[in-house]
Amino acid sequence: MQRIAIIDIGSNSARLVISHIYKNGAYNMVYNQKEALRLSQKLDKTGRLTEEAFASTLETMKSFAYMCRLYNADKTIAVATAAIRSAPNGPELTRLVEAETGITLHIITGNTEAYISYLGVINTLPVKDGIIFDLGGGSTELILFKNRQIVESVSLPFGAVNTTDMFNTRGTMSPNVYSDMSFFLLSRLSQHPWLKQNRLPLIGVGGTARTLGKMQQKRSKYPSSKIHNYKFSAQAFHDIFSQLRSTTLEQRRKIAGLSSERADIILAGAGIINCLLETTGCKQMIISGCGLREGLFFDYYSKSENMPLIAPDILDRSTQNILTLYTPDTTHSKHITELALTMFDAWKDLHKLDKDYRKLLKTAALLHDIGITINFYSHARHSAYMIQNAQIFGLSHREQLITSAIAGWHNGISKNYFRDRNYKELLNENHWQAINKLSLLLALAESLDYSQTNQIRGIQPRIEKKHAVLTLHAEGIPSIEMHQIKQHIRWFAKVFGVELSVQLG
Amino acid sequence: MQRIAIIDIGSNSARLVISHIYKNGAYNMVYNQKEALRLSQKLDKTGRLTEEAFASTLETMKSFAYMCRLYNADKTIAVATAAIRSAPNGPELTRLVEAETGITLHIITGNTEAYISYLGVINTLPVKDGIIFDLGGGSTELILFKNRQIVESVSLPFGAVNTTDMFNTRGTMSPNVYSDMSFFLLSRLSQHPWLKQNRLPLIGVGGTARTLGKMQQKRSKYPSSKIHNYKFSAQAFHDIFSQLRSTTLEQRRKIAGLSSERADIILAGAGIINCLLETTGCKQMIISGCGLREGLFFDYYSKSENMPLIAPDILDRSTQNILTLYTPDTTHSKHITELALTMFDAWKDLHKLDKDYRKLLKTAALLHDIGITINFYSHARHSAYMIQNAQIFGLSHREQLITSAIAGWHNGISKNYFRDRNYKELLNENHWQAINKLSLLLALAESLDYSQTNQIRGIQPRIEKKHAVLTLHAEGIPSIEMHQIKQHIRWFAKVFGVELSVQLG
């Protein structure tokens, strides 16, 4: 096992993330610590980091170094961004950090920061084309990507903290100040004409973007608190922003979704996003919970595990990761998945579902047993909970919920179980019908390897005039499997309106 | 790691359970398979096991042996009970099984069966005194225990399957047959005068007891499907039984909670329980999901891990087990627990909660981080889910729910989160107030080791005239911890009605 520590000394906050990479290649995060450093505010008039900046960075780095030792980190990757990058005495600080903690704090360029943020996004969000903004305390990185490849990028030296200070918007923001700030920002952004991309989504990375996503979730009573891959319209953002602009600091401290330690810098932060929306013309915002730190992780991980830097299929990679994390032997899960997909493909005329649903069935089938980690009893329900709450990349929130429901339902969890959980808004009757069909296919597949003996070597599902036929090719007589699959024949007739006959081939 | 397979060839069904025992001593179940063998029905007129009995047992044992190989079982413990024990050709069958599968199937005596069942119950149910009945297909073991020690036991040669056949109650049970059966059973039971224990609970092990518990859960709309340690009154049982006695087999197949494969033998099974209630005079039933198989496991486990055969404190043992299963390093959790309990003990006059709540706080504190297994993000919520769903022994259902809520709430999960989940009936306003208080203590404790550096060496909580004082003894200045704990001062004032002042000692 490798234990990887990633440290990111930003201009607003500092973070330490520790992840494990197991021998089988699976990884997970085991620790995450955030410190509100606010380095962008600890500069003197000449832009040099103050003594306070040195002292607080050193204290934070010592505490991070302590945690790295506590967690037995084998490898520590530490980067510093805008605040330290822009300060003439930044290198002095990193030398001091190295001398005192033994950790090399790399000052990365704006371009590198943009590229690594892009790596964090592209490996975790299912989006082919878009504009990423990584809005930090002291800089904003902008990246245009098409077909998942980076096309343009730039790092601009304004972020939520230094823009707050520049326009003095900690408390309130008068119309005059707002218009000054917009003029300043828009003129900087207009120097990058490739930003005009009104048909692409604007993808937000960093605390300001996440906070605005959370505020929109509270306002719209969104039935989940998942922030990664949360989508909302530019219009919704404008509504929030115009509301924010009329508030005082005290009022903002009470807004749901807005943490009180961010209440002072949110006006400038949201102001930057507002100008980005105006410049790009984007109509949709997507929040990415992953950025620089995840980019650094994937950069290390892909080299260490000899995998492509940009995962060709992020759903596939993260499903494999979760499967491997929780399942010592994946043979059974993979066999079930093959059987379920064979039925899906052959019975298209029965279920009439498109290939997006195929991907959900595949994910549900691969992960249908991970709940054994929590308790063998009722493990289908626990698998559903874990699928809904694990870090699966490559699915929309609704798709993740459907996948979770397929895994739970195939073993008898009712619609009511999910309905109780306030997901009503995400799933309509069509979704439930699809879940019912796919749960049935998964249940049939599981019946076919009930004894986990791989006795069924192949299946041939087909449709005849008035019924569906499933021919099994087996080693010997698979009596347990034949018995099990017959339990589902009534369900099949109910769902698809035709009889299912099972025969040995 | 050791992989232990336990096989139980009963008179109604056969089971294989595979568990892992890890190097650190933690264990969990990874596989569980049930086959409906019905050996008690495969006897000829002279009571010998028929050819069919031989063939089906062999087939089952071969499939179990296959699974044992698939799961790399290091140790297989296999026992046979009433059906094989009572048949003159039972030893012939076990010889054949050994020859064909390599597995030694031990025929255990009724007394041994009673003792091992008792081990399964006593290590998993928080009951000091009671009467256990383990009602199988071909026998019923009765055990009286006091102060957790076995006092009397007997194995009677009637179970749900052979009693069904004896009185021919597969379909219906007429009043005459019912009275014949009762006469037969009561006269057998009356030979054991120690069964008269009207102040003790009657603890039910086996499929019949579990089924009746499930039926009562459905009838009463019980807000959980946990069956182990489910309690209901003798009166509720009588209501179910009198309803059952007027049904046909077809009608019973549709009853919620009653599986269709048990619908034929439930009349006789419930008839035996009815006579047990009459004989003992017990007023309360408790269902134990654990019995013979768990007894066999604990017997092996205690020897292998050099632990007492009867856990002195089952909650303690199972909490340690779960903690060790999911947490590589338990130092932090144990430190937090100590801090939380020190506050609980010193601030009794503030919280006014009894020592039962102390045990819940201890469990919640030990397990508050296990949710990291699912996802680091929102891990308090996942810890709550896992505490609610893991196999924790020694708590009532309500206590388990309260423990789960303490762990979730200390990190900001609201009452509504749990209320949505249909637990309204289990928790009243007093419980919620207790949860609020204990969550606060856990949150304070966690603040005190926020940096996980064990910097706080000791604490002295006390109450002065108009406020609570918390003195911290630390190595150096614990600035992060001081900052963190101050976040909770308002919550403290709201919950306890007094100010909290924190000082360094």
PDB file of C-alpha atoms in Angstrom, chain A residues 301-390:
ATOM      1  CA  TYR A 301      -1.781   7.776  -9.544  1.00  0.00           C
ATOM      2  CA  SER A 302      -1.680   7.355 -13.317  1.00  0.00           C
ATOM      3  CA  LYS A 303       2.118   7.211 -13.279  1.00  0.00           C
ATOM      4  CA  SER A 304       2.264   4.900 -10.281  1.00  0.00           C
ATOM      5  CA  GLU A 305      -0.344   2.503 -11.688  1.00  0.00           C
ATOM      6  CA  ASN A 306       0.714   2.916 -15.306  1.00  0.00           C
ATOM      7  CA  MET A 307      -2.675   4.151 -16.448  1.00  0.00           C
ATOM      8  CA  PRO A 308      -3.588   6.928 -18.905  1.00  0.00           C
ATOM      9  CA  LEU A 309      -3.403  10.409 -17.364  1.00  0.00           C
ATOM     10  CA  ILE A 310      -6.875  11.114 -18.711  1.00  0.00           C
ATOM     11  CA  ALA A 311      -9.156   8.167 -18.029  1.00  0.00           C
ATOM     12  CA  PRO A 312     -10.783   7.102 -21.325  1.00  0.00           C
ATOM     13  CA  ASP A 313     -13.972   6.287 -19.397  1.00  0.00           C
ATOM     14  CA  ILE A 314     -14.280   7.873 -15.977  1.00  0.00           C
ATOM     15  CA  LEU A 315     -17.357   5.898 -14.959  1.00  0.00           C
ATOM     16  CA  ASP A 316     -15.583   2.692 -15.811  1.00  0.00           C
ATOM     17  CA  ARG A 317     -12.475   3.648 -13.872  1.00  0.00           C
ATOM     18  CA  SER A 318     -14.294   4.764 -10.775  1.00  0.00           C
ATOM     19  CA  THR A 319     -16.664   1.781 -10.782  1.00  0.00           C
ATOM     20  CA  GLN A 320     -13.670  -0.540 -10.998  1.00  0.00           C
ATOM     21  CA  ASN A 321     -12.072   1.391  -8.180  1.00  0.00           C
ATOM     22  CA  ILE A 322     -15.083   1.049  -5.902  1.00  0.00           C
ATOM     23  CA  LEU A 323     -15.599  -2.599  -6.822  1.00  0.00           C
ATOM     24  CA  THR A 324     -11.966  -3.392  -6.026  1.00  0.00           C
ATOM     25  CA  LEU A 325     -12.051  -1.388  -2.800  1.00  0.00           C
ATOM     26  CA  TYR A 326     -14.884  -3.389  -1.295  1.00  0.00           C
ATOM     27  CA  THR A 327     -14.800  -6.800  -2.994  1.00  0.00           C
ATOM     28  CA  PRO A 328     -11.899  -9.190  -2.419  1.00  0.00           C
ATOM     29  CA  ASP A 329     -12.901 -11.370  -5.392  1.00  0.00           C
ATOM     30  CA  THR A 330     -14.638  -9.634  -8.295  1.00  0.00           C
ATOM     31  CA  THR A 331     -15.296 -12.778 -10.404  1.00  0.00           C
ATOM     32  CA  HIS A 332     -18.928 -13.186  -9.365  1.00  0.00           C
ATOM     33  CA  SER A 333     -19.792  -9.508  -9.872  1.00  0.00           C
ATOM     34  CA  LYS A 334     -18.235  -9.460 -13.325  1.00  0.00           C
ATOM     35  CA  HIS A 335     -19.976 -12.668 -14.352  1.00  0.00           C
ATOM     36  CA  ILE A 336     -23.370 -11.307 -13.219  1.00  0.00           C
ATOM     37  CA  THR A 337     -22.692  -8.099 -15.140  1.00  0.00           C
ATOM     38  CA  GLU A 338     -22.014  -9.970 -18.368  1.00  0.00           C
ATOM     39  CA  LEU A 339     -25.203 -11.987 -17.999  1.00  0.00           C
ATOM     40  CA  ALA A 340     -27.303  -8.893 -17.253  1.00  0.00           C
ATOM     41  CA  LEU A 341     -25.901  -6.976 -20.219  1.00  0.00           C
ATOM     42  CA  THR A 342     -26.441  -9.926 -22.571  1.00  0.00           C
ATOM     43  CA  MET A 343     -30.121  -9.875 -21.622  1.00  0.00           C
ATOM     44  CA  PHE A 344     -30.274  -6.103 -21.957  1.00  0.00           C
ATOM     45  CA  ASP A 345     -28.861  -6.281 -25.480  1.00  0.00           C
ATOM     46  CA  ALA A 346     -31.015  -9.165 -26.671  1.00  0.00           C
ATOM     47  CA  TRP A 347     -34.270  -7.919 -25.181  1.00  0.00           C
ATOM     48  CA  LYS A 348     -34.134  -4.324 -26.420  1.00  0.00           C
ATOM     49  CA  ASP A 349     -37.560  -4.700 -28.026  1.00  0.00           C
ATOM     50  CA  LEU A 350     -38.977  -5.661 -24.664  1.00  0.00           C
ATOM     51  CA  HIS A 351     -37.449  -3.024 -22.415  1.00  0.00           C
ATOM     52  CA  LYS A 352     -37.095  -0.230 -25.010  1.00  0.00           C
ATOM     53  CA  LEU A 353     -34.377   1.518 -22.974  1.00  0.00           C
ATOM     54  CA  ASP A 354     -31.458   3.397 -24.497  1.00  0.00           C
ATOM     55  CA  LYS A 355     -27.760   2.850 -23.990  1.00  0.00           C
ATOM     56  CA  ASP A 356     -27.533   5.364 -21.142  1.00  0.00           C
ATOM     57  CA  TYR A 357     -29.573   2.891 -19.134  1.00  0.00           C
ATOM     58  CA  ARG A 358     -27.213   0.097 -20.193  1.00  0.00           C
ATOM     59  CA  LYS A 359     -24.405   1.934 -18.437  1.00  0.00           C
ATOM     60  CA  LEU A 360     -26.500   2.211 -15.266  1.00  0.00           C
ATOM     61  CA  LEU A 361     -27.342  -1.496 -15.333  1.00  0.00           C
ATOM     62  CA  LYS A 362     -23.654  -2.278 -15.780  1.00  0.00           C
ATOM     63  CA  THR A 363     -22.669  -0.125 -12.813  1.00  0.00           C
ATOM     64  CA  ALA A 364     -25.439  -1.529 -10.608  1.00  0.00           C
ATOM     65  CA  ALA A 365     -24.504  -5.101 -11.534  1.00  0.00           C
ATOM     66  CA  LEU A 366     -20.810  -4.571 -10.823  1.00  0.00           C
ATOM     67  CA  LEU A 367     -21.516  -2.981  -7.448  1.00  0.00           C
ATOM     68  CA  HIS A 368     -24.589  -4.940  -6.339  1.00  0.00           C
ATOM     69  CA  ASP A 369     -22.722  -6.780  -3.560  1.00  0.00           C
ATOM     70  CA  ILE A 370     -20.536  -4.030  -2.076  1.00  0.00           C
ATOM     71  CA  GLY A 371     -22.968  -3.600   0.829  1.00  0.00           C
ATOM     72  CA  ILE A 372     -21.588  -6.823   2.349  1.00  0.00           C
ATOM     73  CA  THR A 373     -18.920  -4.467   3.718  1.00  0.00           C
ATOM     74  CA  ILE A 374     -21.523  -3.049   6.110  1.00  0.00           C
ATOM     75  CA  ASN A 375     -23.474  -6.189   6.968  1.00  0.00           C
ATOM     76  CA  PHE A 376     -24.130  -9.393   5.058  1.00  0.00           C
ATOM     77  CA  TYR A 377     -27.747  -9.259   6.173  1.00  0.00           C
ATOM     78  CA  SER A 378     -29.777  -6.837   4.019  1.00  0.00           C
ATOM     79  CA  HIS A 379     -26.698  -6.220   1.918  1.00  0.00           C
ATOM     80  CA  ALA A 380     -28.661  -5.156  -1.170  1.00  0.00           C
ATOM     81  CA  ARG A 381     -29.977  -2.206   0.827  1.00  0.00           C
ATOM     82  CA  HIS A 382     -26.471  -1.364   2.010  1.00  0.00           C
ATOM     83  CA  SER A 383     -25.157  -1.644  -1.560  1.00  0.00           C
ATOM     84  CA  ALA A 384     -27.837   0.859  -2.578  1.00  0.00           C
ATOM     85  CA  TYR A 385     -26.728   3.236   0.190  1.00  0.00           C
ATOM     86  CA  MET A 386     -23.088   2.899  -0.751  1.00  0.00           C
ATOM     87  CA  ILE A 387     -23.708   3.389  -4.486  1.00  0.00           C
ATOM     88  CA  GLN A 388     -25.667   6.502  -3.641  1.00  0.00           C
ATOM     89  CA  ASN A 389     -22.930   7.845  -1.362  1.00  0.00           C
ATOM     90  CA  ALA A 390     -19.618   6.591  -2.698  1.00  0.00           C
TER      91      ALA A 390
END
